[in-house]
mmCIF file of C-alpha atoms in Angstrom:
data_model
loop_
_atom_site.group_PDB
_atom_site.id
_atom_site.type_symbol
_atom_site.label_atom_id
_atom_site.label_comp_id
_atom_site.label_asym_id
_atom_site.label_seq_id
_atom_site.Cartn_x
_atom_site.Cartn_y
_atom_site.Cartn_z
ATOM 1 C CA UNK A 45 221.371 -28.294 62.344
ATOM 2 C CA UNK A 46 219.559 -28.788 59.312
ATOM 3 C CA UNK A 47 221.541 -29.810 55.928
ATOM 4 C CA UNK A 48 220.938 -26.905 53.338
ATOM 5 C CA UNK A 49 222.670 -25.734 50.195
ATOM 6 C CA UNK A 50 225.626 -23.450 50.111
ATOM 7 C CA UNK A 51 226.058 -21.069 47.431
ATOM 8 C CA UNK A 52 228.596 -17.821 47.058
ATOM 9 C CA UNK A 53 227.196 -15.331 45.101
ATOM 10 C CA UNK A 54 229.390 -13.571 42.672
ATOM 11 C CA UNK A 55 227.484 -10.765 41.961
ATOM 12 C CA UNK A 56 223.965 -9.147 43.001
ATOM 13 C CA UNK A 57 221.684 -10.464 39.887
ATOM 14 C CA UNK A 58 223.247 -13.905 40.958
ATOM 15 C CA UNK A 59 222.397 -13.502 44.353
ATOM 16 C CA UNK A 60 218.849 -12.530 43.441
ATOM 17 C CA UNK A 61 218.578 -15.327 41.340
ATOM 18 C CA UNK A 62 219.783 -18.015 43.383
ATOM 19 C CA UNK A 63 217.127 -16.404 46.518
ATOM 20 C CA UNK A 64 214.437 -16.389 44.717
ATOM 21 C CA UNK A 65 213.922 -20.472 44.859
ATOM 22 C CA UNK A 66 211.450 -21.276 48.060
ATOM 23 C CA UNK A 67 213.354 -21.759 51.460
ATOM 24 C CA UNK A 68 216.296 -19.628 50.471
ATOM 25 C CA UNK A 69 218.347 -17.139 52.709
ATOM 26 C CA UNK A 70 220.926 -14.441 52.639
ATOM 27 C CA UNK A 71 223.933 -14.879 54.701
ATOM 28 C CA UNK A 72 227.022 -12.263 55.213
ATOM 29 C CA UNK A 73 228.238 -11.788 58.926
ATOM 30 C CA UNK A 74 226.037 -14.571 60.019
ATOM 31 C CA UNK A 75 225.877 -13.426 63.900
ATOM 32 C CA UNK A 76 222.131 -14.065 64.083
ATOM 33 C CA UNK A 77 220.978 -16.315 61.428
ATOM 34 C CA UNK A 78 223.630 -19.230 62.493
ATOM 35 C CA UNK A 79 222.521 -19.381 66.053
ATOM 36 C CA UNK A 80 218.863 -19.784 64.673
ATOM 37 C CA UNK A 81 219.701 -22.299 62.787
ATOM 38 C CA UNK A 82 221.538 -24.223 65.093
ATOM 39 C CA UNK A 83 218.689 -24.241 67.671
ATOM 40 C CA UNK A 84 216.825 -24.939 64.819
ATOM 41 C CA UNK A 85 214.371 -22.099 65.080
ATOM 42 C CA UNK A 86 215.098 -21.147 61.295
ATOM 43 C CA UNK A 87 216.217 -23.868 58.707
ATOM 44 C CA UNK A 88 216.642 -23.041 54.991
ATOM 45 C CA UNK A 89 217.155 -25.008 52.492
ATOM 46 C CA UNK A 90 219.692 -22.830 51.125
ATOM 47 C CA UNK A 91 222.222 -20.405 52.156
ATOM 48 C CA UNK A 92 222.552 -17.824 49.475
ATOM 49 C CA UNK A 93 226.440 -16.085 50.819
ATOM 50 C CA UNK A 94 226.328 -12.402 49.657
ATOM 51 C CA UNK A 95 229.942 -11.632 51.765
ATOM 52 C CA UNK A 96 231.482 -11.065 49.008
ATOM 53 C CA UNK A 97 229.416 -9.037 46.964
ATOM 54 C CA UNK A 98 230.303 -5.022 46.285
ATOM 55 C CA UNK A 99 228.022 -3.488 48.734
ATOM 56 C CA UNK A 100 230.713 -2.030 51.301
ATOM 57 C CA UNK A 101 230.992 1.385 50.833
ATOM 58 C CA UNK A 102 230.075 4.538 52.780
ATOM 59 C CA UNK A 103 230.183 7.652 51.136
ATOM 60 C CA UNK A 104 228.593 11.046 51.210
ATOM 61 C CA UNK A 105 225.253 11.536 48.659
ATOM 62 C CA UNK A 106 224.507 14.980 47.567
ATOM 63 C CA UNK A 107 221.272 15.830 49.816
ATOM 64 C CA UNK A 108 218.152 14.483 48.834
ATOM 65 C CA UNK A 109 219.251 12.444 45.987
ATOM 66 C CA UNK A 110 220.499 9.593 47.344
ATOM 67 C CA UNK A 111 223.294 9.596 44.906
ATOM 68 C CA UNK A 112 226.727 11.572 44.327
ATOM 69 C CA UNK A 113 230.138 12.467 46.132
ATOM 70 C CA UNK A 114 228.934 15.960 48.070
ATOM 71 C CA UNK A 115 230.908 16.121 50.856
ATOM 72 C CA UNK A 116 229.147 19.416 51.990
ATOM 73 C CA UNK A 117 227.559 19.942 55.433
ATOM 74 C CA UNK A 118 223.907 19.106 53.009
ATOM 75 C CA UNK A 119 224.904 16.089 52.143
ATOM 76 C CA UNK A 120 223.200 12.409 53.132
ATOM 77 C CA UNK A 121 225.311 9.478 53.726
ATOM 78 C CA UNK A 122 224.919 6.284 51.611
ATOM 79 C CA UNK A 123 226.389 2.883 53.850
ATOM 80 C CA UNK A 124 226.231 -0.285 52.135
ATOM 81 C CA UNK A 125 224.804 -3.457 53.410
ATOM 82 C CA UNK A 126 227.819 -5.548 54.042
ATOM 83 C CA UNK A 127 229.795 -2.082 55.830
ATOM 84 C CA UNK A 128 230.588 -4.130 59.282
ATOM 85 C CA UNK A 129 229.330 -2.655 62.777
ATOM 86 C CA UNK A 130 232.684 -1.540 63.854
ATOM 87 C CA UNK A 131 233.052 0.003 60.887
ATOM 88 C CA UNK A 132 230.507 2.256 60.324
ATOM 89 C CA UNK A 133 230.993 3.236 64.189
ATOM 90 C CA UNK A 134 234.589 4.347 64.010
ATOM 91 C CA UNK A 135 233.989 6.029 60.255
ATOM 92 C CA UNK A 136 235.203 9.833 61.359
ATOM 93 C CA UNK A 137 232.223 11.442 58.707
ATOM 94 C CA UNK A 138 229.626 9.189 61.106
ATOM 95 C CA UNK A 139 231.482 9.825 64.242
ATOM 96 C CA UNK A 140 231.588 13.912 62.842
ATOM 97 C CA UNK A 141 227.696 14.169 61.443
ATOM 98 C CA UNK A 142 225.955 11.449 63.126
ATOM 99 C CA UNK A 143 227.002 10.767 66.332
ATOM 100 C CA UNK A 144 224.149 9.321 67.598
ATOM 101 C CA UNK A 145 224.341 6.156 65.294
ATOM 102 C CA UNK A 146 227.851 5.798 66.025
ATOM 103 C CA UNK A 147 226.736 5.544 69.519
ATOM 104 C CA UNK A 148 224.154 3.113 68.946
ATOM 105 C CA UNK A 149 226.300 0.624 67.517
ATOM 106 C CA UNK A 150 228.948 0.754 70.161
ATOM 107 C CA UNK A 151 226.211 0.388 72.492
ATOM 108 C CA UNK A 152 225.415 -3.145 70.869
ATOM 109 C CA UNK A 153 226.573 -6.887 71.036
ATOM 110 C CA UNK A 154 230.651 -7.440 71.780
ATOM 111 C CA UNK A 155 233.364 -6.007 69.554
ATOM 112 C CA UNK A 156 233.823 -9.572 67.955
ATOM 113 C CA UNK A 157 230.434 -9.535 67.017
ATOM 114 C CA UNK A 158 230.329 -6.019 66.048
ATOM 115 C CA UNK A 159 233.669 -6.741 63.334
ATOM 116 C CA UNK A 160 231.194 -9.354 61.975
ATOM 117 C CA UNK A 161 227.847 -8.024 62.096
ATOM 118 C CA UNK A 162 227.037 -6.134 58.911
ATOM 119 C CA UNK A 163 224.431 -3.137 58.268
ATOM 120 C CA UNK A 164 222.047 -5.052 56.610
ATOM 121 C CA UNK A 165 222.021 -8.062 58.889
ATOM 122 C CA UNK A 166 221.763 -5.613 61.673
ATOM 123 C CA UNK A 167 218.148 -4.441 60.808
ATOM 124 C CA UNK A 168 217.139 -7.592 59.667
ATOM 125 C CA UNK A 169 217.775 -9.679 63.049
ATOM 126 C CA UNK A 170 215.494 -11.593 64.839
ATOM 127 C CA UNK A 171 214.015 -10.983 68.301
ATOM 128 C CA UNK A 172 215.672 -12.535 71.148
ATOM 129 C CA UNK A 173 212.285 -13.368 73.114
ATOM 130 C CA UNK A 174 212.618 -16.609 75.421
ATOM 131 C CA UNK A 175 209.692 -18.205 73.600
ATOM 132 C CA UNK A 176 210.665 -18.124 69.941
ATOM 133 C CA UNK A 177 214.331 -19.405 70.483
ATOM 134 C CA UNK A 178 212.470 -22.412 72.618
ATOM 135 C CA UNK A 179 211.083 -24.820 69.999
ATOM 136 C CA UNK A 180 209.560 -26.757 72.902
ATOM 137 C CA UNK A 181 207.301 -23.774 73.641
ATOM 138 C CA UNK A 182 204.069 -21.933 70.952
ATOM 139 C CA UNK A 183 204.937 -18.899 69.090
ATOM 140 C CA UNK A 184 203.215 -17.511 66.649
ATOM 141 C CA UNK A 185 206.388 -16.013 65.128
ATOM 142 C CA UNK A 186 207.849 -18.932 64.282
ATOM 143 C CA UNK A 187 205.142 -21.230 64.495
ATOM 144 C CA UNK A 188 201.462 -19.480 62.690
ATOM 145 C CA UNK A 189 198.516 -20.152 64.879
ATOM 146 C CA UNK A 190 200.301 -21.952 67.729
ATOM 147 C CA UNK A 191 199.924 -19.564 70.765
ATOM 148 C CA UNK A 192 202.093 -16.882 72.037
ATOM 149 C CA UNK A 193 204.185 -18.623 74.783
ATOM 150 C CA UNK A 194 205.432 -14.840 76.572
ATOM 151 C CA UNK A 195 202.090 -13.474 77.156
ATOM 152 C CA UNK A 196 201.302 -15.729 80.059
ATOM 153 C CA UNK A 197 205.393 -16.328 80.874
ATOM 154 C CA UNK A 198 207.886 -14.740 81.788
ATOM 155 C CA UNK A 199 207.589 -11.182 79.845
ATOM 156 C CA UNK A 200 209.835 -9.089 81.740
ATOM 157 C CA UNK A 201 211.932 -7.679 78.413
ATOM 158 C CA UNK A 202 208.878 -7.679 76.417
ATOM 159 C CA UNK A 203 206.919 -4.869 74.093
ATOM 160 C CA UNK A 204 203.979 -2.884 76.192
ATOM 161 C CA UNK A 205 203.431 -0.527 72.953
ATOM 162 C CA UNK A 206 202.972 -1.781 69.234
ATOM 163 C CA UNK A 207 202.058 -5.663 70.723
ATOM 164 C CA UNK A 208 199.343 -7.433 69.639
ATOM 165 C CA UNK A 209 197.569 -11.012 70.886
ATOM 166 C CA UNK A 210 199.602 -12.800 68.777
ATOM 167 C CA UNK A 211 203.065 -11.668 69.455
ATOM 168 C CA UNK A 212 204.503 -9.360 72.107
ATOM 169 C CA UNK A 213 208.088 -9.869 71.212
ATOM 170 C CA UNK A 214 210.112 -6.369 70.896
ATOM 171 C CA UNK A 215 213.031 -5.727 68.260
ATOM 172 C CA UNK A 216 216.523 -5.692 69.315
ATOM 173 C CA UNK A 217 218.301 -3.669 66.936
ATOM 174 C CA UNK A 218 219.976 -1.120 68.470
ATOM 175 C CA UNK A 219 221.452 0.520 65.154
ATOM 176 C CA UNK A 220 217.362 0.567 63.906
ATOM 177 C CA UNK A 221 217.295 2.806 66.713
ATOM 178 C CA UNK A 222 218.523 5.526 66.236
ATOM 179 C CA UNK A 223 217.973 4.750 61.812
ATOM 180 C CA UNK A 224 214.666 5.560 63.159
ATOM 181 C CA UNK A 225 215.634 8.651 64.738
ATOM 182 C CA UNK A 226 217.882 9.702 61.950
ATOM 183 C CA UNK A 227 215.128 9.283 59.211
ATOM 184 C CA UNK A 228 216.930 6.846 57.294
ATOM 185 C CA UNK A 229 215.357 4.808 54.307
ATOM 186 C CA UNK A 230 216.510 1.589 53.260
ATOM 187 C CA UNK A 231 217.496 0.904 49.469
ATOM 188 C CA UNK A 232 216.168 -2.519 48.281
ATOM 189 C CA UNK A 233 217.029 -4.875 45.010
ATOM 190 C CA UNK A 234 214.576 -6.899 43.948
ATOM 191 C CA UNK A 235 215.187 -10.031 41.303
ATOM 192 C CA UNK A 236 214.913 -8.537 38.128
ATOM 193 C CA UNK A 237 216.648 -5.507 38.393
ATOM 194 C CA UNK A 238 213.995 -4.222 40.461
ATOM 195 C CA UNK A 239 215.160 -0.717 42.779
ATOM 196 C CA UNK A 240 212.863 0.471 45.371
ATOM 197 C CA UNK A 241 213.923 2.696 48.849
ATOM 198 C CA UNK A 242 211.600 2.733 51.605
ATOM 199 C CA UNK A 243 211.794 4.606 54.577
ATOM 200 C CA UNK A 244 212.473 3.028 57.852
ATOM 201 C CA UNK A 245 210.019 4.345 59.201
ATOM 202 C CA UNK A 246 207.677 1.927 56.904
ATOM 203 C CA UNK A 247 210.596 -1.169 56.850
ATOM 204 C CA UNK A 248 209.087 -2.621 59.923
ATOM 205 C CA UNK A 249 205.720 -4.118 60.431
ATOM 206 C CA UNK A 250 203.794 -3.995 63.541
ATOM 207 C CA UNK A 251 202.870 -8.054 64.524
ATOM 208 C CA UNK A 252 198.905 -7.828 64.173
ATOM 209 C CA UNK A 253 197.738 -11.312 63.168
ATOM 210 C CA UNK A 254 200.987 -11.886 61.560
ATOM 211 C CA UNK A 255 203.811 -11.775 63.850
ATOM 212 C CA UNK A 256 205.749 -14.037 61.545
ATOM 213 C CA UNK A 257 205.761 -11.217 58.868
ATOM 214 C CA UNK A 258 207.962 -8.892 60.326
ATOM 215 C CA UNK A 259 208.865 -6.546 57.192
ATOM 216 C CA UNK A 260 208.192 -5.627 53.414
ATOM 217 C CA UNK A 261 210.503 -7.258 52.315
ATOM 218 C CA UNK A 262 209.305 -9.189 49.304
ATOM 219 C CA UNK A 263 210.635 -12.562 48.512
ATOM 220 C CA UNK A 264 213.948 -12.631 47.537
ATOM 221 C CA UNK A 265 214.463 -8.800 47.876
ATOM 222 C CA UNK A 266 217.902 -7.767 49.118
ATOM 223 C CA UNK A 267 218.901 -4.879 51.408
ATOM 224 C CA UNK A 268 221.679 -3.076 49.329
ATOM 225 C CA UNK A 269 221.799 0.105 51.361
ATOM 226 C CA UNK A 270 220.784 2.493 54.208
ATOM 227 C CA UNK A 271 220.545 6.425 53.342
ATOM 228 C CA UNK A 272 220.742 8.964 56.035
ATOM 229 C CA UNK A 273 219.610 12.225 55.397
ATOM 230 C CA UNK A 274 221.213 15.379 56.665
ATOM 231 C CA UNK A 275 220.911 15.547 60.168
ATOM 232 C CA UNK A 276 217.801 17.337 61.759
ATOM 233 C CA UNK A 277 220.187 18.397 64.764
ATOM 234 C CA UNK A 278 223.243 18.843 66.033
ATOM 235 C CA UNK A 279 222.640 17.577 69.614
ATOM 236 C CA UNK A 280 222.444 13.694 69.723
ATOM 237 C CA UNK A 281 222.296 11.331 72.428
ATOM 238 C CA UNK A 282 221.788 7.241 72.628
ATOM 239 C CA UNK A 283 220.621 5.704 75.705
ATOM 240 C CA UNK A 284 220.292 2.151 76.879
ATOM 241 C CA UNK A 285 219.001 1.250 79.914
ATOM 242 C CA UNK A 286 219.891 -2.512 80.605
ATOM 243 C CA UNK A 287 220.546 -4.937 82.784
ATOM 244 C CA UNK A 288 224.482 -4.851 82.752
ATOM 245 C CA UNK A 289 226.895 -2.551 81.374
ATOM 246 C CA UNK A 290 227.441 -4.558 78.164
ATOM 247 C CA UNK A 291 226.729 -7.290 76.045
ATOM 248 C CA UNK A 292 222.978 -6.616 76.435
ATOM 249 C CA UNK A 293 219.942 -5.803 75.093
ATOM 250 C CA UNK A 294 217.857 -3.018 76.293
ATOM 251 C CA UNK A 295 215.115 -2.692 78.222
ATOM 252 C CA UNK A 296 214.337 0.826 77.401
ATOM 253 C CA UNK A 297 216.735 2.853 75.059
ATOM 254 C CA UNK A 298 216.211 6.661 73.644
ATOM 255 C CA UNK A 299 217.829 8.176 70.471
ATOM 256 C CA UNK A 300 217.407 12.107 70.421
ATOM 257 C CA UNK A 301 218.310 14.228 67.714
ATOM 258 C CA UNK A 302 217.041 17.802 68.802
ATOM 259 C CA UNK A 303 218.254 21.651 67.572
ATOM 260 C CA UNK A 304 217.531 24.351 70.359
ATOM 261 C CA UNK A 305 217.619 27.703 68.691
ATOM 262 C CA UNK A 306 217.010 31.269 71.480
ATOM 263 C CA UNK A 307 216.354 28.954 74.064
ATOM 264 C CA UNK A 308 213.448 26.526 72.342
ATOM 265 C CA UNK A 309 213.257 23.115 71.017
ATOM 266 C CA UNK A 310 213.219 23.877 67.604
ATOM 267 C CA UNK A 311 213.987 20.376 65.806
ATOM 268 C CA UNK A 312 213.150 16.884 67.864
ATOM 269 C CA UNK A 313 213.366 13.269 66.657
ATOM 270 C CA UNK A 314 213.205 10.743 69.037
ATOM 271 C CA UNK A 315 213.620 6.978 68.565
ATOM 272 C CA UNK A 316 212.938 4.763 71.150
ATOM 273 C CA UNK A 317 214.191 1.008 71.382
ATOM 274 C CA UNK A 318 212.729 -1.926 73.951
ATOM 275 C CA UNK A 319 209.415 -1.305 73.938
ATOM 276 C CA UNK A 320 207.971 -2.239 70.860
ATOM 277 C CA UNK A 321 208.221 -4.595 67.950
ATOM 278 C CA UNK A 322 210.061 -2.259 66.117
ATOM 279 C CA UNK A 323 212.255 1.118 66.454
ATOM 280 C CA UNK A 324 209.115 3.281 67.617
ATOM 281 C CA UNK A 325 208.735 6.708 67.198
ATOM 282 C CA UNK A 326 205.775 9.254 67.937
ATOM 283 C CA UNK A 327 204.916 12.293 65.949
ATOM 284 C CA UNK A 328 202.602 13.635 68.935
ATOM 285 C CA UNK A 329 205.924 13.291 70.981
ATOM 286 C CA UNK A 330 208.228 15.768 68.594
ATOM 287 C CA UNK A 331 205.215 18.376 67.835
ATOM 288 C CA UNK A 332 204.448 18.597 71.219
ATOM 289 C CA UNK A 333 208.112 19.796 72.039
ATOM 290 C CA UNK A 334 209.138 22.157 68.917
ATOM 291 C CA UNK A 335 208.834 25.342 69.221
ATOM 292 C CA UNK A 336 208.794 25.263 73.575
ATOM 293 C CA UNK A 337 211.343 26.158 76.299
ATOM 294 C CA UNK A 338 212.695 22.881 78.388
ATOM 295 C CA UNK A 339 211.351 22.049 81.416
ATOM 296 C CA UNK A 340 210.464 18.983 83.455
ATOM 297 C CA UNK A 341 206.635 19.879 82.595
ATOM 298 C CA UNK A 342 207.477 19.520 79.022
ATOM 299 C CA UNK A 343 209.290 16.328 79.868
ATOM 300 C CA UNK A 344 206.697 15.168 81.490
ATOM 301 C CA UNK A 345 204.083 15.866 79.025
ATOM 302 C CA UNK A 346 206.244 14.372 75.873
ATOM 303 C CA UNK A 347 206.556 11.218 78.459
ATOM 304 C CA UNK A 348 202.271 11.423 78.982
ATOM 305 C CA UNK A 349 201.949 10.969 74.901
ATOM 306 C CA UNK A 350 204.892 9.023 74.372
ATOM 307 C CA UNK A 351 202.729 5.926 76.804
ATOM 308 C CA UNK A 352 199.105 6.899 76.494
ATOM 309 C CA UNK A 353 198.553 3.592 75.308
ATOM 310 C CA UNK A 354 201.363 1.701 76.866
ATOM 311 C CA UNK A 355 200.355 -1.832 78.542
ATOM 312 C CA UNK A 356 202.067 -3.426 80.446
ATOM 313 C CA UNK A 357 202.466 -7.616 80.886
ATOM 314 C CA UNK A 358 203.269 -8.032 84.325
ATOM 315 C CA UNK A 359 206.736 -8.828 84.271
ATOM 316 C CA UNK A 360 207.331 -5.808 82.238
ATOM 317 C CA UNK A 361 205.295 -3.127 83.734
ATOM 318 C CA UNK A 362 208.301 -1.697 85.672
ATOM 319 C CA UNK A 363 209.314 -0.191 81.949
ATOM 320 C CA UNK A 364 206.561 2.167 81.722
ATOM 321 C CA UNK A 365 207.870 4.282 84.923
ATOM 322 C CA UNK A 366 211.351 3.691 83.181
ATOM 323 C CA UNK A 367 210.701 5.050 79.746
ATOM 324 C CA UNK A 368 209.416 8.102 81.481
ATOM 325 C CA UNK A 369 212.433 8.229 83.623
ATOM 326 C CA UNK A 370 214.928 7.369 80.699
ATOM 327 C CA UNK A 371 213.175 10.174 78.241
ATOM 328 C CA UNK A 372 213.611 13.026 80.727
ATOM 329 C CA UNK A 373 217.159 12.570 81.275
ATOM 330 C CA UNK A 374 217.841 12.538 77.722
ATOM 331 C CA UNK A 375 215.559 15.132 76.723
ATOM 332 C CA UNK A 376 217.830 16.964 79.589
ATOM 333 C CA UNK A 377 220.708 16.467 78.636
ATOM 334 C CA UNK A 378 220.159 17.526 74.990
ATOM 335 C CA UNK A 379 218.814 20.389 76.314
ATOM 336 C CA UNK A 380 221.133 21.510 78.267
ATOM 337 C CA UNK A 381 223.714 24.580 78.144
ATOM 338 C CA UNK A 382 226.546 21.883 78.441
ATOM 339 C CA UNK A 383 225.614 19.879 75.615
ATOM 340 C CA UNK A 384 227.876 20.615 73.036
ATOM 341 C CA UNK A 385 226.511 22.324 69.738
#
């Protein structure tokens, strides 16, 4: 591992301050950023520990604001940064309102890890292709301008929508998930005193000709929060195909948040996770289902849009038949009589 500088932050302003120097970088849980270091795929010169800073809370936010103590069935939910995995999975208001993100995070890494991970670390973690964790091999995400290793290796858990030339690597967040679903926005600090929020759904950037650049994060901006809005529907559903029951990233994984009303579709949002370089969702996807009855045509026809321009790598291609398969179960099941309202 490469030496760095270790410094505990006390507060935010002196965490923004000590970040902002060149080849600086936030640590809390540490589940990701340590093992990258140690294979030496990421080495700061400093380590800039936020752990102990006051961004732990979740509470209710009156709805739309982003702010206050509603605890009505309007309100948003405002989770801090540093609220642990575990956590925010067993919090009864999550497990209550947003199922569907409690879910996701049970559905992710080990319960050690999970009691470490934090919120902010969680969206922020690095993709676990074979390529960029091999120092030995090109990739233009950690290495500008020296090849993309996976395009011509071994691909099998790789993107086939979002991908570019330069980078085929998928995210592996399964919280961002279903974030993405849930139409969260993420509440940044900048040095300064600088405050902006920005919606998830514009967090992540697509790889282009700059894999390496993987959100908008500015330099030495800090994640301080995630707000959820009120839920968009009372039937939600996380699923993650992999290749063993845990401990796993997936291949293919759906988050569904859907409202039927007399027998119609009348709220969809649907995340999906494994296919691309970030938590991808389609508009054409939700419009074509609101306001129609269920049926396996429907399915079938959200599944059509959903990979119109899906492409596959080789290794990979089996995902494309997958997705299709994985999205009409879930759309199923959250369509179904049974599911509970």
């Amino acid at each position: 591992m490469t030496p760095f500088e270790y410094i505990r932050a006390g507060s935010c302003d002196e965490a923004l301050a000590a970040a902002g120097a060149p080849g600086s970088a936030f640590i809390a849980g540490g589940t990701n950023l340590l093992d990258l270091m140690k294979h030496e795929v990421m080495t700061p010169a400093r380590l800039v520990d936020i752990s102990r800073l006051d961004l732990a809370g979740i509470a209710p936010t009156d709805a739309g604001t982003g702010a206050g103590t509603g605890a009505g069935t309007g309100a948003g939910l405002r989770i801090g940064a540093l609220v642990p995995n575990s956590e925010l999975a067993a919090d009864p208001l999550v497990r209550r309102r947003w199922p569907l993100l409690s879910r996701a995070l049970l559905a992710g890494a080990s319960g050690q890890l999970r009691n470490k991970a934090t919120t902010g670390g969680n969206l922020l973690q690095r993709t676990r292709c074979y390529y960029f964790y091999d120092t030995a091999m090109p990739c233009n995400k950690r290495q500008p301008g020296s090849g993309c290793a996976a395009r011509e290796g071994f691909n099998r858990i790789h993107a086939i929508l979002g991908a570019s030339d330069a980078c085929i690597a998928t995210h592996p967040s399964d919280m961002a998930v279903a974030l993405r679903a849930l139409s969260a926005e993420v509440e940044l600090l900048a040095p300064g005193g600088g405050r902006r929020q920005v919606p998830l759904a514009g967090f992540y950037r697509l790889p282009g000709e700059t894999p390496q650049i993987e959100t908008v994060l500015e330099p030495g901006e800090m994640i301080a929060a995630v707000l959820l809005p009120p839920p968009e529907g009372d039937r939600q559903i996380y699923r993650k195909v992999r290749d063993r029951a845990s401990y796993a990233f997936a291949l293919v994984s759906v988050a569904a948040c859907l409202r039927m009303e007399a027998g119609r579709i009348a709220a969809a949002a649907l995340a999906f996770g494994g296919l691309a370089p970030m938590p991808w969702r389609s508009a054409k996807v939700e419009a074509a289902l609101i306001g129609e009855a269920p049926s396996p045509a429907l399915f079938d026809h959200a599944a059509d849009l959903l990979l119109a321009e899906a492409r596959g790598q080789g290794h990979n291609d089996f995902k494309i038949p997958l997705a299709r398969r994985t999205l009409a179960a879930v759309l199923a099941e959250a369509c179904s009589e049974e599911m509970p309202a």
